[in-house]
Tab-separated table of C-alpha atoms and ligand atoms in Angstrom:
chain	number	residue	atom	x	y	z
A	1	MET	CA	34.843	-15.053	15.970
A	2	THR	CA	32.522	-12.331	14.829
A	3	LEU	CA	31.809	-12.001	11.140
A	4	HIS	CA	32.258	-8.660	9.457
A	5	GLN	CA	28.737	-7.429	8.771
A	6	ARG	CA	27.116	-4.057	8.151
A	7	PRO	CA	26.914	-2.371	11.546
A	8	SER	CA	24.087	-0.130	10.290
A	9	LEU	CA	21.784	-3.156	10.086
A	10	GLN	CA	21.627	-3.231	13.863
A	11	ALA	CA	19.160	-0.351	13.552
A	12	VAL	CA	16.981	-2.290	11.098
A	13	PRO	CA	14.235	-4.501	12.498
A	14	ALA	CA	13.106	-7.500	10.456
A	15	TYR	CA	9.740	-6.837	8.761
A	16	LYS	CA	6.911	-7.701	11.106
A	17	GLN	CA	4.182	-9.551	9.297
A	18	GLY	CA	0.528	-9.262	10.322
A	19	LYS	CA	-0.230	-11.891	12.947
A	20	PRO	CA	-1.410	-15.250	11.640
A	21	ALA	CA	-4.890	-16.329	12.676
A	22	ALA	CA	-5.989	-19.613	14.214
A	23	ALA	CA	-8.079	-21.862	11.963
A	24	GLY	CA	-11.547	-20.371	11.584
A	25	ALA	CA	-10.577	-16.968	12.986
A	26	SER	CA	-10.819	-13.760	10.943
A	27	LYS	CA	-7.376	-12.645	9.768
A	28	LEU	CA	-7.746	-8.889	9.496
A	29	SER	CA	-4.105	-8.020	10.145
A	30	SER	CA	-2.632	-7.664	6.651
A	31	ASN	CA	-5.189	-5.831	4.481
A	32	GLU	CA	-5.633	-8.877	2.292
A	33	SER	CA	-8.658	-9.480	0.105
A	34	PRO	CA	-11.312	-11.539	1.894
A	35	HIS	CA	-12.243	-13.100	-1.460
A	36	GLU	CA	-10.800	-16.294	-2.884
A	37	PRO	CA	-9.069	-16.013	-6.272
A	38	LEU	CA	-11.314	-15.555	-9.313
A	39	PRO	CA	-11.772	-18.729	-11.409
A	40	SER	CA	-10.334	-16.963	-14.469
A	41	VAL	CA	-7.220	-16.045	-12.485
A	42	LEU	CA	-6.802	-19.622	-11.283
A	43	ASP	CA	-7.132	-20.834	-14.881
A	44	ALA	CA	-4.410	-18.439	-16.003
A	45	ILE	CA	-2.098	-19.659	-13.251
A	46	ARG	CA	-2.815	-23.304	-14.113
A	47	ASP	CA	-1.901	-22.606	-17.738
A	48	GLY	CA	1.452	-21.266	-16.575
A	49	ILE	CA	2.382	-24.143	-14.304
A	50	GLN	CA	3.636	-26.176	-17.284
A	51	SER	CA	6.415	-23.614	-17.765
A	52	ILE	CA	7.809	-23.181	-14.284
A	53	HIS	CA	11.085	-24.809	-15.325
A	54	ARG	CA	11.682	-21.658	-17.430
A	55	TYR	CA	12.748	-18.228	-16.189
A	56	PRO	CA	10.060	-15.582	-16.522
A	57	SER	CA	10.393	-12.711	-18.964
A	58	ILE	CA	12.032	-9.748	-17.257
A	59	ALA	CA	10.362	-7.381	-19.708
A	60	ALA	CA	6.950	-8.876	-18.898
A	61	PRO	CA	5.635	-7.636	-22.246
A	62	GLN	CA	1.961	-8.494	-21.925
A	63	VAL	CA	1.261	-7.111	-18.477
A	64	THR	CA	3.412	-4.068	-19.261
A	65	ALA	CA	1.511	-3.344	-22.466
A	66	GLU	CA	-1.852	-3.773	-20.773
A	67	LEU	CA	-0.921	-1.507	-17.880
A	68	ALA	CA	0.428	1.119	-20.276
A	69	ALA	CA	-2.867	1.058	-22.163
A	70	LEU	CA	-4.897	1.156	-18.943
A	71	HIS	CA	-3.101	4.241	-17.687
A	72	ASN	CA	-2.496	5.747	-21.107
A	73	VAL	CA	1.255	6.061	-20.645
A	74	ASP	CA	4.210	4.972	-22.754
A	75	PRO	CA	5.270	1.433	-21.702
A	76	ALA	CA	8.812	2.743	-21.109
A	77	HIS	CA	7.521	4.417	-17.925
A	78	LEU	CA	6.399	1.085	-16.484
A	79	THR	CA	8.587	-1.108	-14.296
A	80	LEU	CA	7.623	-4.146	-12.248
A	81	GLY	CA	8.745	-5.730	-9.031
A	82	ALA	CA	7.941	-8.632	-6.713
A	83	GLY	CA	5.194	-6.650	-5.031
A	84	SER	CA	5.252	-2.907	-4.747
A	85	VAL	CA	7.419	-3.294	-1.641
A	86	GLU	CA	10.197	-4.370	-3.969
A	87	VAL	CA	9.423	-1.482	-6.303
A	88	ALA	CA	9.581	0.923	-3.347
A	89	ALA	CA	13.023	-0.496	-2.538
A	90	GLN	CA	14.052	-0.076	-6.181
A	91	LEU	CA	12.964	3.564	-6.105
A	92	ILE	CA	15.032	4.253	-2.999
A	93	HIS	CA	18.093	2.487	-4.435
A	94	ALA	CA	17.659	4.357	-7.704
A	95	VAL	CA	17.795	7.848	-6.228
A	96	ALA	CA	19.347	7.756	-2.744
A	97	ALA	CA	22.895	6.926	-1.662
A	98	GLU	CA	24.606	6.832	1.719
A	99	GLY	CA	23.713	9.952	3.691
A	100	ASP	CA	20.836	11.020	1.450
A	101	GLU	CA	17.433	11.579	2.995
A	102	VAL	CA	14.167	9.833	2.227
A	103	MET	CA	11.096	11.421	3.767
A	104	TYR	CA	7.694	10.019	4.608
A	105	ALA	CA	4.893	10.709	7.033
A	106	TRP	CA	4.774	8.737	10.242
A	107	ARG	CA	2.947	6.620	11.077
A	108	SER	CA	2.766	5.184	7.595
A	109	PHE	CA	3.672	1.983	5.776
A	110	GLU	CA	5.762	-0.278	8.020
A	111	ALA	CA	8.232	-1.137	5.266
A	112	TYR	CA	9.475	2.410	4.559
A	113	PRO	CA	11.882	2.828	7.517
A	114	SER	CA	13.636	-0.508	6.915
A	115	LEU	CA	13.861	-0.084	3.155
A	116	VAL	CA	15.452	3.332	3.573
A	117	ARG	CA	18.000	2.126	6.125
A	118	ILE	CA	18.857	-0.988	4.103
A	119	ALA	CA	19.696	1.311	1.197
A	120	GLY	CA	22.045	3.214	3.495
A	121	ALA	CA	19.940	6.349	3.276
A	122	THR	CA	18.567	8.326	6.210
A	123	PRO	CA	14.857	8.191	7.043
A	124	VAL	CA	13.151	11.506	7.795
A	125	GLU	CA	9.811	10.877	9.489
A	126	VAL	CA	7.309	13.720	9.682
A	127	PRO	CA	4.467	13.109	12.167
A	128	LEU	CA	0.898	12.940	10.877
A	129	ASP	CA	-1.283	15.828	12.006
A	130	ALA	CA	-3.962	15.642	14.716
A	131	ASP	CA	-6.426	14.185	12.184
A	132	ALA	CA	-4.014	11.352	11.302
A	133	LYS	CA	-3.380	12.987	7.908
A	134	HIS	CA	-0.151	13.903	6.129
A	135	ASP	CA	1.141	17.248	7.401
A	136	LEU	CA	2.301	18.578	4.049
A	137	ASP	CA	3.461	21.930	5.447
A	138	ALA	CA	5.697	20.190	7.955
A	139	MET	CA	6.966	17.849	5.234
A	140	LEU	CA	7.797	20.797	2.997
A	141	ALA	CA	9.635	22.455	5.871
A	142	ALA	CA	11.655	19.268	6.384
A	143	VAL	CA	13.042	19.217	2.822
A	144	THR	CA	16.819	19.750	2.789
A	145	GLU	CA	19.581	19.672	0.192
A	146	LYS	CA	19.940	15.993	0.982
A	147	THR	CA	16.297	15.048	0.306
A	148	ARG	CA	16.156	12.617	-2.603
A	149	LEU	CA	12.735	11.009	-2.314
A	150	ILE	CA	9.433	11.742	-0.588
A	151	PHE	CA	6.822	9.002	-0.156
A	152	ILE	CA	3.195	10.094	-0.022
A	153	CYS	CA	1.118	7.084	0.992
A	154	ASN	CA	-2.320	7.887	-0.371
A	155	PRO	CA	-4.575	6.585	1.159
A	156	ASN	CA	-2.267	6.228	4.131
A	157	ASN	CA	-1.549	2.869	5.740
A	158	PRO	CA	-2.524	2.428	8.612
A	159	THR	CA	-4.802	5.460	9.108
A	160	GLY	CA	-6.795	5.350	5.850
A	161	THR	CA	-6.628	9.131	5.462
A	162	VAL	CA	-6.130	10.816	2.097
A	163	VAL	CA	-4.164	13.761	0.826
A	164	GLU	CA	-6.564	15.949	-1.117
A	165	ALA	CA	-5.852	16.662	-4.762
A	166	GLU	CA	-5.411	20.410	-4.435
A	167	ALA	CA	-3.157	20.162	-1.408
A	168	LEU	CA	-1.010	17.541	-3.120
A	169	GLU	CA	-0.716	19.680	-6.256
A	170	ARG	CA	0.446	22.640	-4.170
A	171	PHE	CA	2.928	20.433	-2.361
A	172	ILE	CA	4.375	19.062	-5.583
A	173	ALA	CA	4.710	22.574	-6.974
A	174	ALA	CA	6.641	23.670	-3.873
A	175	VAL	CA	9.082	20.717	-3.688
A	176	PRO	CA	12.335	21.228	-5.640
A	177	ARG	CA	12.097	19.656	-9.105
A	178	GLU	CA	15.168	17.500	-8.460
A	179	VAL	CA	13.410	15.604	-5.672
A	180	LEU	CA	11.370	12.544	-6.627
A	181	ILE	CA	7.884	12.363	-5.103
A	182	VAL	CA	6.492	8.822	-4.994
A	183	ILE	CA	2.749	8.501	-4.518
A	184	ASP	CA	2.118	5.057	-3.065
A	185	GLU	CA	-1.400	4.178	-4.168
A	186	ALA	CA	-1.623	0.632	-2.801
A	187	TYR	CA	-5.195	1.363	-1.665
A	188	VAL	CA	-6.360	3.705	-4.417
A	189	HIS	CA	-9.117	1.345	-5.591
A	190	PHE	CA	-10.934	1.736	-2.278
A	191	ASP	CA	-10.847	5.538	-2.313
A	192	ARG	CA	-14.343	6.994	-2.721
A	193	SER	CA	-13.496	10.547	-1.654
A	194	ALA	CA	-14.600	13.389	-3.900
A	195	VAL	CA	-11.231	15.075	-3.412
A	196	ARG	CA	-9.165	12.093	-4.517
A	197	ALA	CA	-5.785	12.942	-5.967
A	198	ASP	CA	-5.089	10.936	-9.126
A	199	GLY	CA	-1.464	9.859	-8.896
A	200	VAL	CA	-1.155	8.909	-12.558
A	201	GLU	CA	-2.470	12.321	-13.617
A	202	LEU	CA	0.037	13.980	-11.289
A	203	PHE	CA	2.774	11.836	-12.857
A	204	LYS	CA	1.696	13.066	-16.290
A	205	LYS	CA	1.754	16.707	-15.216
A	206	ASN	CA	5.033	16.722	-13.286
A	207	PRO	CA	8.576	15.614	-14.185
A	208	ASN	CA	9.400	14.466	-10.652
A	209	VAL	CA	6.392	12.350	-9.697
A	210	ALA	CA	6.179	8.550	-9.713
A	211	VAL	CA	3.257	6.307	-8.776
A	212	LEU	CA	3.365	2.954	-7.039
A	213	HIS	CA	0.582	0.395	-7.588
A	214	THR	CA	0.120	-3.180	-6.463
A	215	PHE	CA	-1.955	-6.222	-7.362
A	216	SER	CA	-1.848	-7.373	-3.716
A	217	LYS	CA	-4.763	-5.497	-2.194
A	218	ALA	CA	-7.787	-4.722	-4.370
A	219	TYR	CA	-6.788	-7.391	-6.920
A	220	GLY	CA	-6.191	-10.062	-4.307
A	221	LEU	CA	-2.799	-11.319	-5.514
A	222	ALA	CA	-0.823	-10.741	-2.303
A	223	GLY	CA	0.646	-14.246	-2.455
A	224	LEU	CA	1.971	-13.945	-6.008
A	225	ARG	CA	4.048	-10.752	-5.599
A	226	ILE	CA	3.575	-8.246	-8.395
A	227	GLY	CA	3.510	-4.478	-8.241
A	228	TYR	CA	4.653	-1.661	-10.490
A	229	ALA	CA	5.825	1.893	-10.758
A	230	ILE	CA	5.014	4.514	-13.345
A	231	SER	CA	7.962	6.859	-13.221
A	232	PRO	CA	9.891	9.436	-15.258
A	233	LEU	CA	11.991	7.764	-17.985
A	234	GLU	CA	15.338	8.507	-16.351
A	235	VAL	CA	14.093	6.924	-13.120
A	236	ALA	CA	12.510	3.940	-14.887
A	237	GLU	CA	15.862	3.172	-16.531
A	238	ASN	CA	17.531	2.987	-13.138
A	239	LEU	CA	14.706	0.922	-11.672
A	240	ARG	CA	15.421	-1.718	-14.313
A	241	LYS	CA	19.066	-1.733	-13.225
A	242	VAL	CA	18.417	-2.146	-9.511
A	243	ALA	CA	15.577	-4.658	-9.883
A	244	ILE	CA	16.455	-8.183	-8.855
A	245	PRO	CA	16.489	-10.163	-12.114
A	246	PHE	CA	13.483	-12.497	-12.566
A	247	GLY	CA	11.789	-11.223	-9.410
A	248	VAL	CA	8.316	-11.262	-10.960
A	249	SER	CA	7.298	-14.817	-11.768
A	250	ASP	CA	5.500	-15.840	-14.922
A	251	LEU	CA	2.591	-17.016	-12.762
A	252	ALA	CA	2.330	-13.553	-11.232
A	253	GLN	CA	2.433	-11.942	-14.670
A	254	ARG	CA	-0.310	-14.253	-15.944
A	255	ALA	CA	-2.457	-13.673	-12.874
A	256	ALA	CA	-2.050	-9.913	-13.230
A	257	VAL	CA	-3.148	-9.997	-16.878
A	258	ALA	CA	-6.140	-12.177	-16.014
A	259	SER	CA	-7.050	-9.747	-13.241
A	260	LEU	CA	-6.895	-6.787	-15.600
A	261	HIS	CA	-9.276	-8.704	-17.868
A	262	ALA	CA	-11.621	-9.268	-14.911
A	263	ALA	CA	-11.860	-5.620	-13.903
A	264	ASP	CA	-15.679	-5.664	-13.739
A	265	GLU	CA	-15.804	-8.717	-11.493
A	266	LEU	CA	-13.123	-7.238	-9.274
A	267	ALA	CA	-14.974	-3.922	-9.071
A	268	VAL	CA	-17.957	-5.722	-7.514
A	269	ARG	CA	-15.681	-7.257	-4.886
A	270	ILE	CA	-13.964	-3.957	-4.200
A	271	ASN	CA	-17.357	-2.329	-3.654
A	272	GLU	CA	-18.218	-5.053	-1.144
A	273	VAL	CA	-15.010	-4.426	0.771
A	274	VAL	CA	-15.776	-0.698	0.803
A	275	ALA	CA	-19.319	-1.386	2.054
A	276	GLN	CA	-17.960	-3.534	4.912
A	277	ARG	CA	-15.395	-0.850	5.734
A	278	GLU	CA	-18.190	1.686	6.043
A	279	ARG	CA	-20.244	-0.665	8.214
A	280	MET	CA	-17.279	-1.262	10.503
A	281	TYR	CA	-16.536	2.472	10.708
A	282	ALA	CA	-20.155	3.376	11.459
A	283	GLY	CA	-20.579	0.618	14.031
A	284	LEU	CA	-17.356	1.351	15.901
A	285	GLY	CA	-17.981	5.094	15.743
A	286	ALA	CA	-21.509	4.747	17.096
A	287	ALA	CA	-20.140	2.673	19.964
A	288	GLY	CA	-17.753	5.478	20.851
A	289	TYR	CA	-14.461	4.156	19.481
A	290	PRO	CA	-12.074	6.820	18.166
A	291	VAL	CA	-12.200	5.645	14.553
A	292	VAL	CA	-10.755	7.589	11.652
A	293	ALA	CA	-12.715	7.876	8.379
A	294	SER	CA	-10.944	5.589	5.901
A	295	GLU	CA	-10.607	5.446	2.127
A	296	ALA	CA	-8.687	2.168	2.219
A	297	ASN	CA	-9.633	-1.447	2.975
A	298	PHE	CA	-9.208	-1.063	6.730
A	299	VAL	CA	-10.244	1.108	9.653
A	300	TRP	CA	-7.880	2.711	12.150
A	301	ILE	CA	-8.866	2.978	15.801
A	302	ALA	CA	-6.743	5.686	17.426
A	303	ALA	CA	-6.952	3.753	20.685
A	304	GLY	CA	-3.759	4.992	22.374
A	305	ASP	CA	-3.332	3.304	25.735
A	306	ALA	CA	-6.436	1.157	25.175
A	307	THR	CA	-4.803	-0.600	22.198
A	308	ALA	CA	-3.729	-3.768	24.022
A	309	ASP	CA	-7.125	-4.119	25.671
A	310	ILE	CA	-8.988	-3.791	22.372
A	311	GLU	CA	-6.591	-6.213	20.705
A	312	ALA	CA	-7.276	-8.777	23.430
A	313	ARG	CA	-11.044	-8.380	23.062
A	314	LEU	CA	-10.789	-8.823	19.317
A	315	GLU	CA	-8.713	-11.971	19.750
A	316	ALA	CA	-11.222	-13.350	22.226
A	317	GLY	CA	-13.868	-12.740	19.551
A	318	GLY	CA	-11.922	-14.606	16.865
A	319	VAL	CA	-10.403	-11.586	15.131
A	320	VAL	CA	-6.728	-10.892	14.525
A	321	ALA	CA	-6.001	-7.220	13.837
A	322	ARG	CA	-2.793	-5.224	13.545
A	323	ALA	CA	-1.972	-3.496	16.806
A	324	PHE	CA	0.604	-0.756	17.231
A	325	PRO	CA	1.144	-0.701	21.001
A	326	GLY	CA	0.226	2.607	22.589
A	327	GLU	CA	-0.981	4.051	19.277
A	328	GLY	CA	-3.901	2.164	17.831
A	329	LEU	CA	-5.199	-0.732	15.776
A	330	ARG	CA	-5.727	-1.288	12.112
A	331	ILE	CA	-8.528	-3.685	11.270
A	332	SER	CA	-8.813	-4.827	7.664
A	333	SER	CA	-12.209	-4.726	6.030
A	334	GLY	CA	-13.042	-8.355	5.474
A	335	SER	CA	-16.199	-10.235	4.638
A	336	GLU	CA	-19.587	-9.488	6.194
A	337	LEU	CA	-18.921	-12.275	8.720
A	338	ASP	CA	-15.512	-10.808	9.573
A	339	VAL	CA	-17.028	-7.404	10.288
A	340	ASP	CA	-19.886	-8.994	12.260
A	341	ARG	CA	-17.225	-10.546	14.466
A	342	VAL	CA	-15.367	-7.262	14.915
A	343	LEU	CA	-18.528	-5.434	15.927
A	344	ALA	CA	-19.609	-8.228	18.264
A	345	ALA	CA	-16.170	-8.557	19.860
A	346	LEU	CA	-16.081	-4.835	20.598
A	347	GLY	CA	-19.695	-4.606	21.779
A	348	ALA	CA	-20.523	-2.383	18.825
A	349	ASP	CA	-23.235	-4.443	17.120
A	350	SER	CA	-26.296	-3.100	18.919
A	351	ALA	CA	-24.889	0.423	18.865
A	352	ALA	CA	-24.413	0.117	15.125
A	353	VAL	CA	-27.978	-0.974	14.570
A	354	ALA	CA	-29.241	1.885	16.726
A	355	ALA	CA	-27.151	4.390	14.790
A	356	VAL	CA	-28.432	3.136	11.453
A	357	GLU	CA	-32.023	3.217	12.688
A	358	GLY	CA	-31.444	6.705	14.049
A	359	ALA	CA	-30.185	7.851	10.671
A	360	ILE	CA	-33.247	6.417	8.934
A	361	ALA	CA	-35.763	7.836	11.460
B	401	PLP	C1	0.491	-3.454	1.123
B	401	PLP	C2	1.210	-2.217	0.719
B	401	PLP	C3	2.086	-2.182	-0.357
B	401	PLP	C4	2.406	-3.300	-1.235
B	401	PLP	O1	2.499	-4.488	-1.002
B	401	PLP	P1	3.010	-5.539	-2.066
B	401	PLP	O2	2.308	-6.757	-1.653
B	401	PLP	O3	4.478	-5.603	-1.917
B	401	PLP	O4	2.625	-5.050	-3.416
B	401	PLP	C5	2.681	-1.006	-0.720
B	401	PLP	N1	2.439	0.104	-0.045
B	401	PLP	C6	1.607	0.132	0.990
B	401	PLP	C7	1.349	1.401	1.658
B	401	PLP	C8	0.979	-1.029	1.421
B	401	PLP	O5	0.184	-0.990	2.479
């Protein structure tokens, strides 16, 4: 007997998680924070453990109010999910039905293609340009009457490239007003570019822009699952309908609030991650690897056919990265030790020192 199931799911692969690492190895495959949780965050979680027999508040009033104040938006625009992956799914379900199109650049965030297909919508993938950046002209040309949502992953996972503010503003102005543009800013805290587009500002200026943020990356709460959207009111209303009830635990809400209260401490950590990213980029570049300048917490090596070889050398050196066979590798920016290992494994340590000395001389 064969059960009746959705035939369309045959085209949907299960989400592939970053490879686990052996004990003692550097796990640089999932863009996680290399830092252990802050003591104040652990305290907040401990306080909440006494209440885990209760359902969490769906409205999540405290974290919602604090985020609204942080971004200077009305709380009605804010909606939460169990990680921003869930919020991305909510956004797709809110605007796209069977046969509708959801567009994004490719390669980009691994979850987009599956989320779109699970919703019954049709993915439209527009290749990145030769610099591994969003090709906004090609994306604009790919808009049809069926386009319902366009993801702009900024900075882009896995390439670390950014869409510049002016270019994004022109793009938004050219897209039909009925089409929702979602700026996925999972890595925005690591963006040091002078041309950075501010997603929340673009949301405030345009009726069809939403922003996606997460506590998983810069704030180090990947294991607790909390992310949020800031979206137009009509969209936010639908996001609340499609959200899975009680998806965001009370512990996650408490940890998020504690993290918002620890912004200064977190900023120091974020700066460290950025410094290690730059060291990894400089070292690998000096050693001749085809690295792409990154504004996220990882570096992309556009290794092409050499991907498997580089992955094997990293593994031999105690580093687990994220390899996309035939395309390249994404290596998360970890601790100083993690990056030491990357540079050593790829024979880039002496080259990096020479490059730095050359720059000083
Ligand atoms: C990691 C990531 C997310 C969010 O992850 P959550 O843990 O679900 O919040 C969202 N978008 C991109 C592009 C990411 O890389």
